[in-house]
C-alpha positions as MATLAB code, in Angstrom:
seq = 'MYKKSCTFDISEAFIKLRHHIVLQGGKYNYAEVLEKSILFYEAQRSGKLPANNRIPWRGDSALSDKGSNGEDLTGGWYDAGDNVKFNFPMAWSTTVLTWGMIQWKDAYEKTGQLNHMYESIRWPLDYLMKCHTKPNELYVQVGDGGKDHGSWTSPERMQGSRPAFKIDTTRGGADVGMETAAALAAGSIAFKTKDSAYSHKLLTQAKSIYQFARKTNNLYSNSVNAAAAYYKSNNITDELGWGALWMYKATGDKSYIAEAEKHHEPGAAWGFSWDEKTAGVNMLLYEITKNNKYKQDLIDTFKSWMPGGDLPYTPKCLAFRLEWGALRYSANTALIALMAADQGVNPALYRKWALSQINYALGDAGRSFVVGFGKNPPTRPHHRASSCPLLPAPCGWSAQQNPGPNPHTLYGALVGGPGKNDDYADDRKDYTKNEVACDYNAGFQSTVAGNVLPSARLLLNVSNYDTPRAWYWPCSF';
ca = [
     229.226 -136.923  -71.265;
     231.985 -139.569  -71.426;
     233.994 -141.312  -68.329;
     237.403 -140.194  -67.972;
     239.638 -142.273  -65.819;
     242.668 -140.092  -64.266;
     245.797 -142.078  -63.528;
     248.834 -140.472  -62.425;
     252.172 -141.384  -60.835;
     252.334 -140.297  -57.031;
     255.819 -138.716  -57.531;
     254.740 -136.609  -60.422;
     251.969 -135.220  -58.778;
     253.776 -134.521  -55.773;
     256.637 -132.722  -58.256;
     253.926 -130.406  -59.694;
     252.046 -130.093  -56.239;
     255.519 -128.647  -54.634;
     256.206 -126.587  -57.625;
     252.408 -124.690  -57.211;
     252.605 -124.291  -53.505;
     256.042 -123.097  -52.921;
     256.854 -121.344  -56.241;
     253.136 -119.927  -57.358;
     251.430 -120.010  -54.029;
     249.133 -122.560  -55.602;
     246.568 -122.746  -58.520;
     244.323 -120.210  -56.935;
     245.004 -117.187  -54.348;
     244.554 -118.893  -51.157;
     245.753 -115.628  -49.102;
     243.059 -113.661  -50.736;
     240.641 -116.647  -49.621;
     242.064 -116.826  -46.295;
     241.377 -112.849  -46.037;
     238.076 -112.582  -47.279;
     236.928 -115.785  -44.930;
     237.957 -113.703  -42.169;
     235.840 -111.157  -43.234;
     232.832 -113.273  -43.379;
     233.078 -114.156  -39.454;
     233.515 -110.277  -39.351;
     230.175 -110.242  -41.136;
     228.606 -112.622  -38.831;
     229.273 -110.857  -35.095;
     227.000 -109.876  -32.770;
     227.123 -107.284  -30.184;
     228.783 -103.902  -29.767;
     231.162 -103.804  -32.874;
     234.825 -102.496  -32.042;
     236.009  -99.342  -33.486;
     238.004 -101.037  -36.115;
     234.496 -102.960  -38.046;
     235.689 -103.462  -41.359;
     232.354 -104.426  -42.561;
     230.500 -101.154  -43.517;
     227.120 -102.329  -43.671;
     227.238 -103.827  -40.151;
     226.224 -102.305  -37.066;
     225.789 -103.010  -33.208;
     223.245 -105.608  -32.586;
     221.476 -107.751  -30.081;
     222.945 -105.648  -27.212;
     220.048 -106.692  -24.899;
     220.614 -110.394  -25.087;
     220.698 -111.469  -21.502;
     220.551 -114.812  -19.361;
     217.693 -115.347  -17.177;
     219.392 -113.064  -14.358;
     220.499 -110.648  -16.670;
     223.899 -112.088  -17.181;
     225.728 -110.561  -19.964;
     225.063 -112.672  -23.264;
     226.377 -110.016  -25.632;
     228.739 -110.942  -28.937;
     229.525 -113.811  -30.304;
     228.420 -115.055  -33.828;
     225.245 -115.392  -36.012;
     224.975 -118.710  -36.838;
     224.177 -118.574  -40.715;
     221.866 -116.340  -43.073;
     219.654 -116.056  -39.665;
     220.314 -113.936  -36.457;
     220.315 -117.026  -34.064;
     223.326 -117.677  -32.006;
     223.534 -121.198  -31.681;
     226.530 -121.947  -29.191;
     227.449 -125.941  -30.483;
     227.972 -125.160  -34.241;
     229.746 -121.706  -33.001;
     232.115 -123.658  -30.526;
     232.962 -126.411  -33.119;
     233.513 -123.581  -35.416;
     235.712 -121.946  -33.029;
     237.855 -124.969  -32.101;
     238.101 -125.794  -35.759;
     239.468 -122.205  -36.744;
     241.785 -122.424  -33.889;
     243.323 -125.762  -34.834;
     244.150 -124.567  -38.342;
     245.653 -121.528  -36.752;
     248.070 -123.424  -34.452;
     248.932 -125.862  -37.381;
     249.848 -123.398  -39.922;
     250.364 -119.997  -38.020;
     252.840 -119.354  -40.681;
     250.463 -119.454  -43.171;
     248.682 -116.635  -41.631;
     252.013 -115.147  -41.197;
     253.133 -114.816  -44.684;
     249.822 -113.674  -45.429;
     249.594 -110.735  -43.258;
     246.656 -112.028  -41.844;
     247.813 -113.181  -38.255;
     246.466 -110.206  -36.217;
     243.254 -110.225  -37.978;
     242.851 -113.942  -37.012;
     243.618 -113.497  -33.624;
     240.704 -110.729  -33.144;
     238.582 -113.471  -35.652;
     238.882 -116.031  -32.995;
     238.904 -114.033  -29.695;
     235.221 -112.672  -30.430;
     233.669 -115.869  -29.934;
     235.966 -117.116  -27.376;
     234.907 -114.101  -25.290;
     231.225 -114.911  -25.723;
     231.797 -118.635  -25.098;
     233.405 -117.777  -21.853;
     229.913 -115.178  -20.733;
     227.796 -117.921  -21.387;
     229.575 -119.972  -18.258;
     227.686 -118.231  -15.741;
     228.193 -120.572  -12.809;
     230.346 -123.549  -12.228;
     227.471 -125.821  -13.159;
     225.745 -123.670  -15.818;
     226.418 -122.895  -19.526;
     224.264 -120.892  -22.089;
     224.131 -122.696  -24.913;
     221.694 -120.664  -27.384;
     220.473 -117.025  -27.558;
     217.475 -116.490  -29.908;
     214.287 -118.549  -31.171;
     214.895 -120.237  -34.263;
     210.987 -120.323  -34.988;
     210.762 -116.628  -34.759;
     213.779 -115.706  -36.138;
     213.051 -117.870  -39.351;
     209.458 -116.382  -39.602;
     210.886 -112.706  -40.278;
     213.384 -111.403  -42.695;
     215.475 -108.784  -41.087;
     219.165 -107.933  -40.564;
     220.280 -108.119  -36.911;
     220.537 -104.680  -36.486;
     216.669 -103.700  -37.246;
     215.929 -106.820  -34.472;
     213.186 -105.732  -31.858;
     211.917 -107.341  -28.690;
     214.070 -109.262  -25.972;
     215.527 -113.079  -27.166;
     215.315 -115.897  -25.303;
     218.215 -117.539  -24.012;
     218.700 -121.039  -23.367;
     221.319 -122.984  -21.089;
     222.120 -126.303  -19.686;
     222.754 -127.170  -15.945;
     222.843 -130.067  -13.822;
     219.337 -131.066  -14.090;
     219.290 -130.303  -17.797;
     222.586 -131.344  -18.979;
     224.497 -131.469  -22.156;
     227.964 -132.909  -22.220;
     228.359 -132.534  -26.047;
     227.916 -128.822  -26.111;
     229.857 -128.675  -22.829;
     232.802 -130.308  -24.199;
     232.736 -128.588  -27.114;
     232.858 -125.291  -25.593;
     235.990 -126.733  -23.563;
     237.757 -127.545  -26.391;
     236.995 -124.329  -27.977;
     238.492 -122.361  -25.080;
     241.688 -124.742  -24.251;
     242.281 -124.653  -28.194;
     242.078 -120.648  -27.625;
     244.573 -121.235  -24.463;
     246.918 -122.572  -26.557;
     246.954 -119.907  -29.511;
     247.224 -116.975  -27.260;
     249.832 -118.384  -25.024;
     252.588 -116.378  -26.440;
     250.449 -113.652  -27.766;
     248.568 -112.733  -24.179;
     249.703 -115.308  -21.647;
     246.773 -113.753  -18.853;
     244.246 -114.133  -21.632;
     245.340 -117.743  -22.237;
     245.415 -118.527  -18.466;
     241.872 -117.447  -18.555;
     240.660 -119.371  -21.113;
     242.339 -122.411  -19.688;
     240.792 -121.944  -16.506;
     237.223 -121.765  -18.066;
     238.120 -124.695  -20.281;
     238.998 -126.846  -16.917;
     235.626 -125.717  -15.118;
     233.179 -126.276  -18.351;
     234.895 -129.677  -18.754;
     234.416 -130.758  -15.248;
     230.904 -129.664  -15.392;
     230.315 -131.481  -18.677;
     231.465 -134.799  -17.361;
     228.512 -134.302  -15.134;
     226.011 -133.886  -17.746;
     226.179 -137.127  -19.154;
     223.297 -136.542  -21.775;
     222.626 -134.713  -25.260;
     222.254 -131.263  -24.857;
     219.134 -131.320  -27.510;
     217.301 -133.444  -25.271;
     217.448 -130.286  -22.612;
     216.867 -127.397  -24.742;
     214.221 -128.191  -26.992;
     214.672 -124.823  -28.993;
     217.798 -126.195  -30.730;
     216.495 -129.840  -31.710;
     215.088 -128.455  -34.828;
     218.117 -126.897  -36.000;
     221.384 -128.692  -34.281;
     220.244 -131.980  -32.883;
     222.853 -133.642  -31.260;
     223.130 -137.555  -32.156;
     226.090 -138.774  -29.793;
     228.158 -137.612  -27.028;
     230.912 -140.359  -27.260;
     232.933 -138.312  -29.730;
     232.634 -135.183  -27.990;
     234.230 -136.541  -24.860;
     236.963 -137.902  -26.546;
     237.343 -134.584  -28.385;
     237.072 -132.604  -25.369;
     239.902 -134.315  -23.724;
     242.228 -134.262  -26.436;
     242.381 -130.810  -26.353;
     242.339 -130.531  -22.355;
     245.727 -132.473  -22.923;
     246.968 -130.488  -25.604;
     246.636 -127.078  -23.228;
     247.516 -128.853  -20.011;
     250.052 -131.479  -20.779;
     248.028 -133.896  -18.158;
     248.220 -137.307  -19.348;
     245.054 -138.482  -17.616;
     242.997 -136.403  -20.229;
     244.586 -138.984  -23.060;
     243.329 -142.110  -20.978;
     240.128 -140.515  -20.826;
     240.013 -140.040  -24.425;
     240.991 -143.243  -25.125;
     237.936 -144.555  -23.350;
     235.820 -143.085  -25.644;
     237.836 -144.103  -29.062;
     235.396 -145.294  -31.881;
     237.537 -147.429  -34.330;
     237.071 -147.662  -37.963;
     236.169 -145.413  -40.880;
     234.385 -142.002  -39.701;
     231.108 -141.160  -41.380;
     232.977 -137.502  -41.644;
     233.733 -134.257  -39.558;
     231.493 -131.837  -38.610;
     229.468 -130.030  -35.740;
     228.099 -133.208  -34.866;
     230.588 -135.606  -35.857;
     233.947 -135.276  -34.406;
     235.472 -138.856  -34.448;
     237.613 -138.293  -37.548;
     239.113 -135.471  -35.517;
     239.218 -137.620  -32.344;
     241.240 -140.360  -34.018;
     243.346 -137.618  -36.052;
     244.622 -135.988  -32.321;
     245.011 -139.948  -30.947;
     247.500 -140.770  -33.783;
     249.380 -137.299  -33.412;
     249.273 -137.565  -29.681;
     250.151 -141.219  -29.333;
     251.275 -142.408  -32.550;
     249.731 -145.687  -31.887;
     249.034 -147.560  -35.148;
     245.487 -148.609  -34.395;
     244.424 -144.662  -34.350;
     246.360 -144.370  -38.284;
     244.549 -147.330  -39.281;
     241.493 -145.422  -38.368;
     242.534 -142.388  -40.232;
     243.470 -144.996  -43.719;
     239.992 -146.591  -43.135;
     238.035 -143.328  -42.985;
     240.123 -141.930  -46.223;
     239.686 -145.426  -47.884;
     235.749 -144.878  -47.401;
     235.984 -141.097  -48.608;
     238.144 -141.193  -51.683;
     236.874 -142.639  -55.254;
     236.201 -145.897  -55.190;
     235.188 -145.886  -51.498;
     231.695 -145.554  -49.933;
     230.781 -142.299  -50.956;
     229.672 -141.081  -54.423;
     231.535 -138.436  -56.265;
     229.801 -135.588  -58.375;
     230.460 -135.637  -62.308;
     233.316 -133.059  -61.553;
     234.647 -134.818  -58.711;
     233.211 -133.492  -55.330;
     232.999 -136.147  -52.548;
     229.306 -136.098  -51.867;
     228.234 -136.926  -48.329;
     225.123 -134.864  -48.107;
     222.843 -132.586  -50.203;
     222.551 -129.938  -47.423;
     225.980 -128.133  -47.128;
     227.775 -130.286  -49.343;
     230.657 -128.440  -49.718;
     231.366 -128.490  -46.112;
     231.538 -132.091  -45.470;
     234.201 -132.398  -48.044;
     236.142 -129.176  -47.298;
     235.858 -130.524  -43.270;
     237.404 -134.137  -44.135;
     239.974 -132.597  -46.232;
     241.256 -130.429  -43.240;
     241.413 -133.834  -41.464;
     244.075 -135.277  -44.819;
     246.019 -132.488  -44.300;
     246.270 -132.875  -40.722;
     247.053 -136.595  -41.284;
     249.398 -135.568  -43.794;
     251.231 -133.492  -41.471;
     251.989 -136.482  -39.476;
     253.151 -138.518  -41.961;
     249.898 -140.591  -42.966;
     250.127 -141.111  -46.695;
     250.992 -137.424  -47.354;
     251.339 -136.866  -51.172;
     247.984 -138.639  -51.676;
     246.192 -137.007  -48.974;
     247.193 -133.471  -49.888;
     246.314 -134.194  -53.259;
     242.822 -135.372  -52.702;
     242.269 -132.566  -49.784;
     243.417 -130.155  -52.298;
     240.579 -131.303  -55.154;
     237.973 -130.596  -52.665;
     239.081 -127.084  -51.966;
     239.801 -126.393  -55.602;
     236.622 -127.400  -56.886;
     234.691 -124.817  -54.559;
     237.210 -122.281  -55.606;
     236.708 -122.828  -59.191;
     237.609 -126.247  -60.647;
     233.957 -126.795  -60.930;
     233.589 -124.104  -63.324;
     232.637 -121.152  -61.314;
     233.400 -120.105  -57.624;
     231.397 -121.391  -54.595;
     232.681 -118.510  -52.390;
     231.007 -114.945  -52.409;
     233.554 -112.221  -54.165;
     235.879 -114.613  -55.347;
     237.037 -116.045  -58.314;
     234.788 -116.785  -61.571;
     231.189 -116.280  -61.318;
     231.038 -116.222  -57.368;
     227.650 -116.301  -55.422;
     225.791 -113.096  -55.472;
     222.599 -114.205  -53.753;
     223.697 -115.867  -50.771;
     220.731 -116.975  -48.198;
     221.690 -114.191  -45.667;
     219.614 -111.888  -44.268;
     222.207 -109.204  -43.253;
     223.856 -108.547  -46.540;
     220.372 -108.990  -48.543;
     218.986 -105.648  -46.369;
     219.544 -102.116  -47.555;
     221.216  -99.833  -45.213;
     219.253  -98.212  -42.590;
     217.329  -96.333  -42.045;
     215.460  -98.160  -45.232;
     212.903 -101.182  -44.210;
     214.052 -104.707  -44.900;
     211.760 -107.436  -45.330;
     210.544 -110.490  -46.911;
     211.075 -108.369  -50.177;
     214.355 -108.239  -49.696;
     214.442 -112.263  -49.700;
     212.181 -112.413  -52.942;
     214.589 -109.477  -54.750;
     215.953 -111.089  -58.054;
     219.110 -109.262  -58.196;
     222.343 -109.661  -56.325;
     222.495 -108.776  -52.631;
     223.113 -104.915  -52.135;
     225.958 -105.912  -50.043;
     229.092 -108.473  -50.828;
     229.279 -111.323  -48.016;
     233.029 -111.554  -48.662;
     234.455 -115.366  -47.996;
     231.134 -116.695  -47.151;
     231.346 -120.474  -48.686;
     227.651 -121.708  -49.622;
     226.373 -124.996  -49.302;
     227.205 -125.885  -52.619;
     225.914 -128.126  -55.510;
     223.694 -131.033  -55.909;
     224.997 -134.645  -56.147;
     225.175 -133.754  -60.440;
     226.935 -130.659  -59.665;
     223.585 -128.932  -60.084;
     223.603 -125.455  -58.545;
     221.466 -122.076  -58.920;
     222.234 -118.929  -57.213;
     218.993 -118.646  -55.864;
     218.586 -116.506  -52.338;
     215.478 -119.083  -51.425;
     217.611 -122.249  -51.715;
     218.823 -122.402  -48.128;
     219.848 -126.091  -48.979;
     222.650 -124.971  -51.768;
     222.990 -121.357  -51.205;
     223.077 -120.568  -47.084;
     226.248 -119.966  -45.543;
     226.948 -120.762  -42.073;
     229.890 -120.524  -39.449;
     230.431 -124.064  -39.790;
     230.690 -123.878  -43.486;
     233.683 -122.007  -43.544;
     235.416 -123.249  -40.399;
     236.804 -126.320  -41.816;
     237.275 -124.836  -45.208;
     239.320 -121.878  -43.944;
     241.964 -124.186  -42.011;
     242.086 -126.394  -44.962;
     243.046 -123.125  -46.941;
     245.711 -122.354  -44.786;
     247.068 -125.559  -44.668;
     247.401 -125.255  -48.461;
     249.428 -122.068  -48.360;
     252.785 -122.623  -47.600;
     253.324 -125.506  -45.039;
     252.028 -128.286  -46.728;
     254.860 -127.708  -49.497;
     257.496 -127.697  -46.396;
     256.228 -131.168  -45.213;
     256.161 -132.756  -49.011;
     259.875 -131.557  -49.255;
     261.024 -133.980  -46.302;
     258.668 -136.887  -47.150;
     260.425 -139.916  -48.182;
     257.935 -142.736  -47.617;
     253.846 -143.048  -47.812;
     251.474 -146.129  -47.233;
     250.095 -145.974  -50.728;
     251.031 -147.617  -54.266;
     252.575 -144.984  -56.932;
     249.848 -144.493  -58.876;
     246.549 -143.536  -57.872;
     243.220 -144.495  -59.825;
     240.707 -141.739  -59.767;
     237.833 -142.560  -61.968;
     235.362 -139.697  -62.490;
     232.649 -138.400  -64.814;
     233.194 -135.184  -66.874;
];
């Protein structure tokens, strides 16, 4: 090993990046990645599958999911490699996927994926609306994580009833309520010209859930113990701002901006994820208000995240926030970088960095971390459904222990990723590095969409940026 310092001129990088994206479509086939990521979400579907189901090894499942009074809670996405529906990360994934679709709709159009994308986000949106069973009641989880993780089987083979958990005025959850409102509000924007009646329905539900969430000023995981071991919430301030901003974007009502600004958290953001929306809040605040204090928050965030900042980097240049699902954090933050670039904040620099993080996952590390894509992709993801043989064959722990590849290819799934030294083994039993999840793919897919076409369009019009001409990037190879 030796130290290699990467120094390049921003103008040169801009020209090369423009050439790659506009003329060649980029270093990797981003259109293929988009297509396969959408297929991953189709493989995560719960409930009665549509007649046009494209995943031949998946079938109807969890058709008896109900609330305490028999409410229909079928549908939605299974969370990860398990068979539980956790609404907090599901709603965030829906918001982020829809955000990318709204921002870079032409990427989906040009790659022939727009209709598939509408169908993709409609699946969880329909489910999330079902979960709003009363004005002051919202179901937030179906399935017991302990029981589910104590077995290894596909959704189609599940037997018995599944518990459902809700928040209400006595057991609140502003965080999951605001995220659900954000998802529905984003959906109403996306469907406004596609299906105005559906858009109106989404917005009506979003307003109702938003008002309910404002009354429940506490953490949902304190109310729903079943969620605490898996998706424990640590703060509601970011969700209060996040929900308000999406309501503004959907309605144009400026009172939502004032509400969001009350919950502004200045400075560098830790990152962007299902439980940490500060970077997203500051991004939307700057987009909407153009107030430079929010721009400074973004600059501070990327000063912290880029080489020479607060985060360590792997030898092959992955920004390494946490060991568990490392790739999701870099991909999610790359999404904020592209959104900031679209608003003229250090566009050449931020695009270059975002692209480097996505390309790491696609092959720059020497292998792909996306199932069914690129060089030496994972073939043994920690994922029950794809590891089980077709019915009527049985499936149990022997399928998890099987040393061979999963019998079904889980196209498009981004695995957790490497350790801090780029170390990785394609091991189904390793849920830290080789599990997949709806939230892993959300920021990743939207960032890929931002690299298909529109990124170059903005770069062509960039004349000023707030960075030195040379960017010094130290990295070990």
